[in-house]
mmCIF file of C-alpha atoms in Angstrom:
data_model
loop_
_atom_site.group_PDB
_atom_site.id
_atom_site.type_symbol
_atom_site.label_atom_id
_atom_site.label_comp_id
_atom_site.label_asym_id
_atom_site.label_seq_id
_atom_site.Cartn_x
_atom_site.Cartn_y
_atom_site.Cartn_z
ATOM 1 C CA UNK A 21 -131.524 -77.353 -110.616
ATOM 2 C CA UNK A 22 -135.349 -77.853 -111.230
ATOM 3 C CA UNK A 23 -137.682 -76.316 -108.663
ATOM 4 C CA UNK A 24 -140.881 -78.257 -109.051
ATOM 5 C CA UNK A 25 -144.006 -77.317 -107.083
ATOM 6 C CA UNK A 26 -145.729 -79.880 -104.959
ATOM 7 C CA UNK A 27 -148.163 -82.041 -106.981
ATOM 8 C CA UNK A 28 -151.199 -80.649 -105.555
ATOM 9 C CA UNK A 29 -150.728 -77.283 -106.948
ATOM 10 C CA UNK A 30 -151.846 -78.215 -110.240
ATOM 11 C CA UNK A 31 -154.561 -80.541 -108.548
ATOM 12 C CA UNK A 32 -156.142 -77.277 -107.178
ATOM 13 C CA UNK A 33 -155.396 -75.021 -110.085
ATOM 14 C CA UNK A 34 -156.094 -76.876 -113.346
ATOM 15 C CA UNK A 35 -159.755 -76.648 -114.182
ATOM 16 C CA UNK A 36 -159.243 -79.709 -116.356
ATOM 17 C CA UNK A 37 -158.739 -81.822 -113.405
ATOM 18 C CA UNK A 38 -162.006 -80.896 -112.019
ATOM 19 C CA UNK A 39 -164.809 -83.460 -111.795
ATOM 20 C CA UNK A 40 -167.794 -81.675 -110.256
ATOM 21 C CA UNK A 41 -169.079 -77.941 -110.743
ATOM 22 C CA UNK A 42 -167.762 -76.800 -107.408
ATOM 23 C CA UNK A 43 -164.235 -78.282 -108.067
ATOM 24 C CA UNK A 44 -164.330 -76.261 -111.483
ATOM 25 C CA UNK A 45 -165.560 -73.140 -109.959
ATOM 26 C CA UNK A 46 -162.975 -73.353 -107.222
ATOM 27 C CA UNK A 47 -159.805 -73.999 -109.725
ATOM 28 C CA UNK A 48 -161.197 -71.168 -112.201
ATOM 29 C CA UNK A 49 -160.711 -68.624 -109.198
ATOM 30 C CA UNK A 50 -156.828 -68.801 -108.960
ATOM 31 C CA UNK A 51 -156.502 -68.795 -112.597
ATOM 32 C CA UNK A 52 -158.413 -65.531 -113.000
ATOM 33 C CA UNK A 53 -156.236 -64.129 -109.869
ATOM 34 C CA UNK A 54 -153.070 -65.205 -111.597
ATOM 35 C CA UNK A 55 -153.928 -63.657 -114.996
ATOM 36 C CA UNK A 56 -154.843 -60.354 -113.163
ATOM 37 C CA UNK A 57 -151.413 -60.634 -111.237
ATOM 38 C CA UNK A 58 -149.468 -61.223 -114.388
ATOM 39 C CA UNK A 59 -151.030 -58.352 -116.140
ATOM 40 C CA UNK A 60 -150.673 -55.919 -113.367
ATOM 41 C CA UNK A 61 -146.779 -56.880 -112.840
ATOM 42 C CA UNK A 62 -146.620 -56.014 -116.688
ATOM 43 C CA UNK A 63 -148.465 -52.730 -116.619
ATOM 44 C CA UNK A 64 -146.217 -51.747 -113.493
ATOM 45 C CA UNK A 65 -143.103 -52.736 -115.222
ATOM 46 C CA UNK A 66 -144.418 -50.471 -118.290
ATOM 47 C CA UNK A 67 -144.829 -47.681 -115.937
ATOM 48 C CA UNK A 68 -141.471 -47.983 -114.462
ATOM 49 C CA UNK A 69 -140.075 -48.079 -117.991
ATOM 50 C CA UNK A 70 -141.527 -44.888 -119.054
ATOM 51 C CA UNK A 71 -140.998 -42.876 -115.491
ATOM 52 C CA UNK A 72 -137.386 -41.678 -116.640
ATOM 53 C CA UNK A 73 -138.774 -39.953 -119.509
ATOM 54 C CA UNK A 74 -141.448 -37.796 -117.539
ATOM 55 C CA UNK A 75 -140.895 -34.159 -117.371
ATOM 56 C CA UNK A 76 -139.795 -34.098 -113.764
ATOM 57 C CA UNK A 77 -137.177 -36.875 -114.578
ATOM 58 C CA UNK A 78 -135.893 -35.024 -117.556
ATOM 59 C CA UNK A 79 -135.599 -31.799 -115.625
ATOM 60 C CA UNK A 80 -133.742 -33.479 -112.874
ATOM 61 C CA UNK A 81 -131.259 -35.015 -115.248
ATOM 62 C CA UNK A 82 -130.433 -31.720 -116.897
ATOM 63 C CA UNK A 83 -130.148 -30.153 -113.396
ATOM 64 C CA UNK A 84 -127.716 -32.883 -112.312
ATOM 65 C CA UNK A 85 -125.801 -32.188 -115.391
ATOM 66 C CA UNK A 86 -125.597 -28.471 -114.623
ATOM 67 C CA UNK A 87 -124.748 -28.926 -110.819
ATOM 68 C CA UNK A 88 -121.817 -31.418 -111.636
ATOM 69 C CA UNK A 89 -120.465 -29.138 -114.087
ATOM 70 C CA UNK A 90 -120.746 -26.334 -111.658
ATOM 71 C CA UNK A 91 -118.976 -28.083 -108.990
ATOM 72 C CA UNK A 92 -116.232 -28.933 -111.345
ATOM 73 C CA UNK A 93 -115.767 -25.344 -112.455
ATOM 74 C CA UNK A 94 -115.725 -24.245 -109.002
ATOM 75 C CA UNK A 95 -112.918 -26.686 -108.452
ATOM 76 C CA UNK A 96 -110.827 -25.315 -111.379
ATOM 77 C CA UNK A 97 -111.346 -21.641 -110.305
ATOM 78 C CA UNK A 98 -110.093 -22.705 -106.851
ATOM 79 C CA UNK A 99 -107.175 -24.061 -108.304
ATOM 80 C CA UNK A 100 -106.503 -20.873 -110.445
ATOM 81 C CA UNK A 101 -106.939 -18.679 -107.247
ATOM 82 C CA UNK A 102 -104.495 -20.928 -105.355
ATOM 83 C CA UNK A 103 -101.907 -20.537 -108.049
ATOM 84 C CA UNK A 104 -101.549 -16.855 -107.578
ATOM 85 C CA UNK A 105 -101.611 -17.060 -103.832
ATOM 86 C CA UNK A 106 -98.912 -19.752 -104.006
ATOM 87 C CA UNK A 107 -96.621 -17.413 -105.648
ATOM 88 C CA UNK A 108 -97.344 -14.581 -103.190
ATOM 89 C CA UNK A 109 -96.612 -16.936 -100.483
ATOM 90 C CA UNK A 110 -93.079 -17.849 -101.999
ATOM 91 C CA UNK A 111 -92.383 -14.205 -101.954
ATOM 92 C CA UNK A 112 -93.288 -13.925 -98.327
ATOM 93 C CA UNK A 113 -91.237 -17.006 -97.325
ATOM 94 C CA UNK A 114 -88.078 -15.805 -99.120
ATOM 95 C CA UNK A 115 -88.881 -12.164 -97.527
ATOM 96 C CA UNK A 116 -89.256 -13.786 -93.872
ATOM 97 C CA UNK A 117 -85.785 -15.422 -94.319
ATOM 98 C CA UNK A 118 -84.076 -12.452 -95.454
ATOM 99 C CA UNK A 119 -85.587 -10.134 -92.688
ATOM 100 C CA UNK A 120 -83.941 -12.497 -90.004
ATOM 101 C CA UNK A 121 -85.082 -12.463 -86.612
ATOM 102 C CA UNK A 122 -87.974 -10.256 -85.307
ATOM 103 C CA UNK A 123 -86.783 -7.013 -84.293
ATOM 104 C CA UNK A 124 -89.842 -5.316 -83.294
ATOM 105 C CA UNK A 125 -91.409 -2.154 -84.637
ATOM 106 C CA UNK A 126 -88.785 -1.930 -87.263
ATOM 107 C CA UNK A 127 -89.591 -5.350 -89.159
ATOM 108 C CA UNK A 128 -93.480 -4.415 -88.688
ATOM 109 C CA UNK A 129 -92.723 -1.327 -90.658
ATOM 110 C CA UNK A 130 -90.997 -3.165 -93.238
ATOM 111 C CA UNK A 131 -93.614 -5.747 -93.533
ATOM 112 C CA UNK A 132 -96.256 -3.088 -93.919
ATOM 113 C CA UNK A 133 -94.430 -1.299 -96.665
ATOM 114 C CA UNK A 134 -93.757 -4.692 -98.648
ATOM 115 C CA UNK A 135 -97.358 -5.333 -98.389
ATOM 116 C CA UNK A 136 -98.441 -2.053 -99.667
ATOM 117 C CA UNK A 137 -96.120 -2.234 -102.650
ATOM 118 C CA UNK A 138 -97.449 -5.673 -103.289
ATOM 119 C CA UNK A 139 -101.150 -4.716 -103.194
ATOM 120 C CA UNK A 140 -100.312 -1.788 -105.298
ATOM 121 C CA UNK A 141 -98.251 -3.201 -107.872
ATOM 122 C CA UNK A 142 -98.579 -7.018 -107.886
ATOM 123 C CA UNK A 143 -101.787 -8.136 -106.255
ATOM 124 C CA UNK A 144 -104.198 -6.342 -108.769
ATOM 125 C CA UNK A 145 -102.204 -7.884 -111.751
ATOM 126 C CA UNK A 146 -102.579 -11.223 -110.305
ATOM 127 C CA UNK A 147 -106.259 -10.875 -109.502
ATOM 128 C CA UNK A 148 -106.852 -9.590 -113.498
ATOM 129 C CA UNK A 149 -105.053 -12.603 -114.640
ATOM 130 C CA UNK A 150 -106.809 -15.221 -112.409
ATOM 131 C CA UNK A 151 -110.253 -13.373 -113.245
ATOM 132 C CA UNK A 152 -109.388 -13.449 -116.990
ATOM 133 C CA UNK A 153 -108.467 -17.179 -117.001
ATOM 134 C CA UNK A 154 -111.579 -18.023 -114.821
ATOM 135 C CA UNK A 155 -113.769 -16.307 -117.332
ATOM 136 C CA UNK A 156 -112.390 -17.722 -120.266
ATOM 137 C CA UNK A 157 -112.886 -21.260 -118.603
ATOM 138 C CA UNK A 158 -116.233 -20.396 -117.793
ATOM 139 C CA UNK A 159 -117.223 -19.249 -121.087
ATOM 140 C CA UNK A 160 -115.834 -22.627 -122.708
ATOM 141 C CA UNK A 161 -117.543 -24.624 -120.141
ATOM 142 C CA UNK A 162 -120.969 -22.762 -120.732
ATOM 143 C CA UNK A 163 -120.610 -23.479 -124.308
ATOM 144 C CA UNK A 164 -119.817 -27.034 -123.693
ATOM 145 C CA UNK A 165 -122.835 -27.325 -121.378
ATOM 146 C CA UNK A 166 -125.054 -26.169 -124.099
ATOM 147 C CA UNK A 167 -123.585 -28.710 -126.802
ATOM 148 C CA UNK A 168 -123.852 -31.480 -124.165
ATOM 149 C CA UNK A 169 -127.306 -30.590 -122.834
ATOM 150 C CA UNK A 170 -128.413 -30.403 -126.664
ATOM 151 C CA UNK A 171 -126.876 -33.987 -127.272
ATOM 152 C CA UNK A 172 -128.197 -35.564 -123.855
ATOM 153 C CA UNK A 173 -131.621 -34.177 -124.738
ATOM 154 C CA UNK A 174 -131.461 -35.800 -128.393
ATOM 155 C CA UNK A 175 -130.504 -39.135 -126.977
ATOM 156 C CA UNK A 176 -133.224 -39.013 -124.621
ATOM 157 C CA UNK A 177 -135.640 -38.056 -126.951
ATOM 158 C CA UNK A 178 -134.540 -40.869 -129.259
ATOM 159 C CA UNK A 179 -134.689 -43.520 -126.509
ATOM 160 C CA UNK A 180 -138.108 -42.000 -125.331
ATOM 161 C CA UNK A 181 -139.604 -42.842 -128.923
ATOM 162 C CA UNK A 182 -138.162 -46.436 -128.850
ATOM 163 C CA UNK A 183 -139.621 -46.838 -125.481
ATOM 164 C CA UNK A 184 -143.011 -45.341 -126.335
ATOM 165 C CA UNK A 185 -143.288 -47.855 -129.291
ATOM 166 C CA UNK A 186 -142.343 -50.775 -126.997
ATOM 167 C CA UNK A 187 -145.034 -49.701 -124.560
ATOM 168 C CA UNK A 188 -147.737 -49.740 -127.125
ATOM 169 C CA UNK A 189 -146.781 -52.908 -128.633
ATOM 170 C CA UNK A 190 -146.631 -54.713 -125.016
ATOM 171 C CA UNK A 191 -149.692 -52.743 -123.471
ATOM 172 C CA UNK A 192 -152.385 -54.812 -125.253
ATOM 173 C CA UNK A 193 -150.945 -57.954 -123.852
ATOM 174 C CA UNK A 194 -151.531 -56.692 -120.304
ATOM 175 C CA UNK A 195 -154.989 -55.788 -121.148
ATOM 176 C CA UNK A 196 -155.348 -59.129 -122.570
ATOM 177 C CA UNK A 197 -154.594 -60.789 -119.336
ATOM 178 C CA UNK A 198 -157.457 -58.589 -117.675
ATOM 179 C CA UNK A 199 -159.865 -59.500 -120.582
ATOM 180 C CA UNK A 200 -158.740 -63.253 -119.821
ATOM 181 C CA UNK A 201 -159.298 -62.839 -116.182
ATOM 182 C CA UNK A 202 -162.938 -61.442 -116.456
ATOM 183 C CA UNK A 203 -163.721 -64.385 -119.021
ATOM 184 C CA UNK A 204 -162.492 -66.854 -116.425
ATOM 185 C CA UNK A 205 -164.409 -65.015 -113.718
ATOM 186 C CA UNK A 206 -167.596 -65.170 -115.747
ATOM 187 C CA UNK A 207 -166.971 -68.765 -116.313
ATOM 188 C CA UNK A 208 -166.364 -69.622 -112.658
ATOM 189 C CA UNK A 209 -169.914 -68.006 -111.732
ATOM 190 C CA UNK A 210 -171.627 -69.815 -114.346
ATOM 191 C CA UNK A 211 -170.238 -72.963 -112.676
ATOM 192 C CA UNK A 212 -171.545 -71.745 -109.382
ATOM 193 C CA UNK A 213 -174.857 -71.053 -110.801
ATOM 194 C CA UNK A 214 -175.189 -74.516 -112.374
ATOM 195 C CA UNK A 215 -175.652 -76.245 -108.929
ATOM 196 C CA UNK A 216 -173.792 -79.309 -107.895
ATOM 197 C CA UNK A 217 -172.710 -82.401 -109.640
ATOM 198 C CA UNK A 218 -170.962 -83.328 -112.759
ATOM 199 C CA UNK A 219 -169.879 -80.954 -115.231
ATOM 200 C CA UNK A 220 -172.135 -80.497 -118.119
ATOM 201 C CA UNK A 221 -170.531 -81.023 -121.328
ATOM 202 C CA UNK A 222 -170.953 -77.596 -122.783
ATOM 203 C CA UNK A 223 -169.318 -76.165 -119.519
ATOM 204 C CA UNK A 224 -166.531 -78.501 -119.725
ATOM 205 C CA UNK A 225 -165.654 -77.646 -123.228
ATOM 206 C CA UNK A 226 -165.747 -73.902 -122.391
ATOM 207 C CA UNK A 227 -163.502 -74.552 -119.380
ATOM 208 C CA UNK A 228 -161.060 -76.487 -121.369
ATOM 209 C CA UNK A 229 -160.939 -73.922 -123.962
ATOM 210 C CA UNK A 230 -160.470 -71.233 -121.488
ATOM 211 C CA UNK A 231 -157.627 -73.169 -119.746
ATOM 212 C CA UNK A 232 -155.706 -73.556 -122.913
ATOM 213 C CA UNK A 233 -156.216 -69.773 -123.747
ATOM 214 C CA UNK A 234 -154.988 -69.089 -120.138
ATOM 215 C CA UNK A 235 -151.857 -71.434 -120.584
ATOM 216 C CA UNK A 236 -150.999 -69.576 -123.797
ATOM 217 C CA UNK A 237 -151.757 -66.044 -122.495
ATOM 218 C CA UNK A 238 -149.873 -66.124 -119.269
ATOM 219 C CA UNK A 239 -146.901 -67.917 -121.082
ATOM 220 C CA UNK A 240 -146.723 -64.784 -123.464
ATOM 221 C CA UNK A 241 -147.281 -62.452 -120.500
ATOM 222 C CA UNK A 242 -144.425 -64.012 -118.323
ATOM 223 C CA UNK A 243 -142.122 -64.247 -121.264
ATOM 224 C CA UNK A 244 -142.707 -60.498 -122.080
ATOM 225 C CA UNK A 245 -142.572 -59.445 -118.541
ATOM 226 C CA UNK A 246 -139.038 -61.145 -118.360
ATOM 227 C CA UNK A 247 -137.891 -59.520 -121.515
ATOM 228 C CA UNK A 248 -139.152 -56.262 -120.524
ATOM 229 C CA UNK A 249 -137.210 -56.532 -117.238
ATOM 230 C CA UNK A 250 -134.064 -56.910 -119.025
ATOM 231 C CA UNK A 251 -134.982 -54.045 -121.581
ATOM 232 C CA UNK A 252 -135.777 -51.698 -118.591
ATOM 233 C CA UNK A 253 -132.457 -52.559 -117.184
ATOM 234 C CA UNK A 254 -130.875 -51.503 -120.654
ATOM 235 C CA UNK A 255 -132.680 -48.320 -120.890
ATOM 236 C CA UNK A 256 -131.845 -47.372 -117.421
ATOM 237 C CA UNK A 257 -128.155 -48.050 -118.323
ATOM 238 C CA UNK A 258 -128.406 -46.100 -121.410
ATOM 239 C CA UNK A 259 -129.813 -43.110 -119.740
ATOM 240 C CA UNK A 260 -127.147 -43.249 -117.173
ATOM 241 C CA UNK A 261 -124.400 -43.603 -119.894
ATOM 242 C CA UNK A 262 -125.908 -40.671 -121.902
ATOM 243 C CA UNK A 263 -125.690 -38.583 -118.683
ATOM 244 C CA UNK A 264 -121.956 -39.576 -117.946
ATOM 245 C CA UNK A 265 -121.077 -39.005 -121.730
ATOM 246 C CA UNK A 266 -122.582 -35.413 -121.513
ATOM 247 C CA UNK A 267 -120.590 -34.350 -118.293
ATOM 248 C CA UNK A 268 -117.387 -36.246 -119.598
ATOM 249 C CA UNK A 269 -117.794 -33.783 -122.717
ATOM 250 C CA UNK A 270 -118.015 -30.751 -120.344
ATOM 251 C CA UNK A 271 -114.957 -31.774 -118.189
ATOM 252 C CA UNK A 272 -113.025 -32.685 -121.121
ATOM 253 C CA UNK A 273 -113.647 -29.082 -122.675
ATOM 254 C CA UNK A 274 -112.760 -27.627 -119.168
ATOM 255 C CA UNK A 275 -109.496 -29.391 -119.252
ATOM 256 C CA UNK A 276 -108.601 -28.609 -122.799
ATOM 257 C CA UNK A 277 -109.294 -25.009 -122.275
ATOM 258 C CA UNK A 278 -107.034 -25.033 -118.993
ATOM 259 C CA UNK A 279 -104.267 -26.959 -120.954
ATOM 260 C CA UNK A 280 -104.480 -24.099 -123.634
ATOM 261 C CA UNK A 281 -104.221 -21.224 -121.109
ATOM 262 C CA UNK A 282 -101.609 -22.676 -119.054
ATOM 263 C CA UNK A 283 -98.763 -21.241 -120.669
ATOM 264 C CA UNK A 284 -100.024 -17.869 -120.763
ATOM 265 C CA UNK A 285 -101.138 -18.215 -117.224
ATOM 266 C CA UNK A 286 -97.693 -19.487 -116.133
ATOM 267 C CA UNK A 287 -96.008 -16.798 -117.911
ATOM 268 C CA UNK A 288 -98.309 -14.231 -116.044
ATOM 269 C CA UNK A 289 -97.541 -15.636 -112.644
ATOM 270 C CA UNK A 290 -93.586 -15.634 -113.220
ATOM 271 C CA UNK A 291 -93.701 -11.888 -114.275
ATOM 272 C CA UNK A 292 -96.086 -11.103 -111.345
ATOM 273 C CA UNK A 293 -93.554 -13.183 -108.897
ATOM 274 C CA UNK A 294 -90.424 -11.437 -110.494
ATOM 275 C CA UNK A 295 -92.226 -8.259 -109.904
ATOM 276 C CA UNK A 296 -92.585 -8.886 -106.327
ATOM 277 C CA UNK A 297 -89.122 -9.853 -105.770
ATOM 278 C CA UNK A 298 -87.961 -6.791 -106.776
ATOM 279 C CA UNK A 299 -89.252 -5.221 -103.629
ATOM 280 C CA UNK A 300 -87.559 -7.860 -101.360
ATOM 281 C CA UNK A 301 -84.472 -6.010 -100.754
ATOM 282 C CA UNK A 302 -85.911 -2.584 -100.444
ATOM 283 C CA UNK A 303 -87.892 -3.325 -97.225
ATOM 284 C CA UNK A 304 -84.824 -5.219 -95.697
ATOM 285 C CA UNK A 305 -82.727 -2.223 -95.680
ATOM 286 C CA UNK A 306 -84.571 -0.638 -92.832
#
């Protein structure tokens, strides 16, 4: 669907339709403002394109990766701790069933005795096992973080170089718009100073040439601005993708490490639970 502007827009903004010096000057003013506006929008987009590569943004990206990895490691550590607590809870549940109804001080004594034996012979072994697994996972996570951070920074650096080259190519266009705006403003001043009445031929030729230059320059600037907007979105998506890929590398290494350590960990938990169950009958005898 076409969205045409009213006909008077071109009538009041096209210097080539001017019949007098006043009309020419009036029509040149919005052209200069238009050129300035397009140039500034292009420069703003260039700045926005460069923002993700500033030191603060880069530091923030690495810190986010570290924070997310630390949170994931904390969750795994909590699961490791919970696995040992779950085994002890199973032992206590079985003891409660065997102990029968509460019979006062005798039951309390037997519970204290069982707790003492567990604290002496089982809990330290569980703690060592949990600590060992957690430390090994943390070490693998640290190594994965170093690798992921290195890859992330390399990718950001490569992207930054491409963006810098792009900015260097486009920036002259934005400056061209400002130069054109200055040229148009100067021409408008000359029209004002020339007095009133018909437009002199020399001034008309200069105006027509400037109008053609304006049409060509603004068309290039508008096209570049549109293309740069799409490129900016692609850069943001690429940076986000690099960050997510780095985090996935870390979590995958965590998962792989946990899977490798799982058999050994389960075996240690089984042994600790079996050891704890050897004490179940002793306290229940009173």
